[in-house]
Amino acid sequence: KHPENESLLYMSGNENLLRSAVNNLIKNAYKYSDNHQVNITLDAQQNNIIMYFENNGQTMEANANDHAFLPFFRGQNAINKRGFGLGLSIVKRIVELHRGSIVYSVVNESINRFTISFRRFPIAQV
């Protein structure tokens, strides 16, 4: 969803940390997908920037939803995958440092979605 006003895509933040969070979500979505595809949607609204990361693959079990962002937690879908269970906890911390939020949801029986949203604050014009 491309906004007419390009300035709706700008926000204040640490570029390296935000890049690290986005890269981690892309890598996870790719790694845990059945078809090695990741769909990313950017929705720039007047006061919010929302990013959706979706993949087609095994979804997390319902009780894992509450634990997915805890350090060292690994769901059933991670049994045969390499990793330590730190990525999502780091992503959550980065997003929260930027006054944002992250949520995991199941779109349907085989589509995972991570949604990060940031509240836009007006950038001072110098």
XYZ file of C-alpha atoms in Angstrom:
126
model
C 0.000 0.000 0.000
C 1.972 2.942 -1.277
C 0.900 6.230 0.299
C 0.562 9.318 -1.854
C 2.473 11.248 0.779
C 5.942 9.678 0.884
C 6.717 11.309 4.243
C 4.362 8.777 5.871
C 7.129 6.213 5.352
C 9.598 8.087 7.571
C 10.105 7.536 11.263
C 12.774 8.326 13.809
C 14.901 5.470 15.058
C 18.186 3.632 15.013
C 18.574 2.395 11.453
C 20.971 -0.442 12.347
C 18.698 -1.846 15.054
C 15.587 -1.575 12.902
C 17.392 -3.207 9.980
C 18.489 -6.041 12.286
C 14.903 -6.612 13.489
C 13.489 -6.655 9.948
C 16.286 -8.938 8.703
C 15.623 -11.367 11.537
C 11.910 -11.518 10.761
C 12.649 -12.112 7.074
C 15.191 -14.855 7.858
C 12.783 -16.582 10.254
C 9.885 -16.380 7.823
C 12.080 -17.854 5.089
C 13.556 -20.555 7.326
C 10.178 -21.726 8.649
C 8.271 -21.528 5.363
C 7.310 -24.538 3.281
C 8.119 -22.834 -0.006
C 10.975 -20.474 1.026
C 8.877 -17.415 0.297
C 8.138 -14.439 2.508
C 5.372 -11.938 1.891
C 5.982 -8.495 3.349
C 3.341 -5.806 3.384
C 3.999 -2.231 4.452
C 1.021 -0.132 5.480
C 1.818 3.537 6.067
C -1.008 5.359 7.789
C -1.197 8.913 9.053
C -0.025 7.983 12.561
C 1.299 4.429 12.176
C 3.676 2.354 10.120
C 2.705 -1.313 10.087
C 4.698 -4.169 8.577
C 3.341 -7.685 8.045
C 5.692 -10.647 7.562
C 3.874 -13.762 6.360
C 4.949 -17.224 5.367
C 3.266 -20.451 4.424
C 4.309 -23.183 6.852
C 3.676 -24.972 10.100
C 2.059 -22.600 12.556
C 3.037 -22.309 16.191
C 0.865 -24.151 18.643
C -1.555 -21.949 20.602
C 0.345 -22.081 23.907
C 3.600 -21.136 22.131
C 2.041 -17.836 21.109
C 2.560 -16.433 24.621
C 6.144 -17.692 24.808
C 7.396 -16.970 21.288
C 9.148 -13.759 22.329
C 10.867 -15.183 25.422
C 14.625 -15.787 25.219
C 15.611 -19.379 24.386
C 12.039 -20.471 23.616
C 11.740 -22.755 20.607
C 8.395 -24.067 19.387
C 7.602 -27.484 17.948
C 8.114 -26.088 14.446
C 11.791 -25.433 15.322
C 12.790 -28.968 16.287
C 14.788 -29.645 13.106
C 15.981 -26.053 12.612
C 19.234 -24.490 13.785
C 19.102 -21.661 16.285
C 19.055 -20.750 19.944
C 15.657 -19.110 20.339
C 17.022 -15.606 20.798
C 15.991 -13.891 17.552
C 12.377 -13.033 18.351
C 13.211 -11.820 21.858
C 15.814 -9.459 20.360
C 13.354 -8.300 17.696
C 10.749 -7.591 20.372
C 13.223 -5.566 22.413
C 14.271 -3.512 19.372
C 10.658 -2.853 18.408
C 9.770 -1.828 21.972
C 12.816 0.475 22.133
C 11.240 2.286 19.197
C 7.865 2.472 20.998
C 6.378 -0.175 18.758
C 4.689 -3.510 19.188
C 5.028 -6.961 17.678
C 2.365 -9.646 17.500
C 2.286 -13.191 16.153
C -0.935 -14.507 14.654
C -2.129 -17.399 12.530
C -3.930 -16.168 9.404
C -5.231 -19.632 8.564
C -4.092 -23.184 9.222
C -0.835 -22.716 7.318
C -0.024 -18.998 7.243
C 2.022 -17.370 10.005
C 2.023 -13.602 10.434
C 4.274 -11.361 12.475
C 3.017 -7.801 12.641
C 5.170 -4.934 13.819
C 3.689 -1.502 14.215
C 5.263 1.804 15.074
C 3.515 4.959 16.121
C 4.664 7.796 13.907
C 5.616 11.007 15.602
C 6.003 14.120 13.482
C 9.586 14.677 12.394
C 10.706 18.190 13.198
C 11.453 20.252 10.142
C 14.765 22.095 10.390
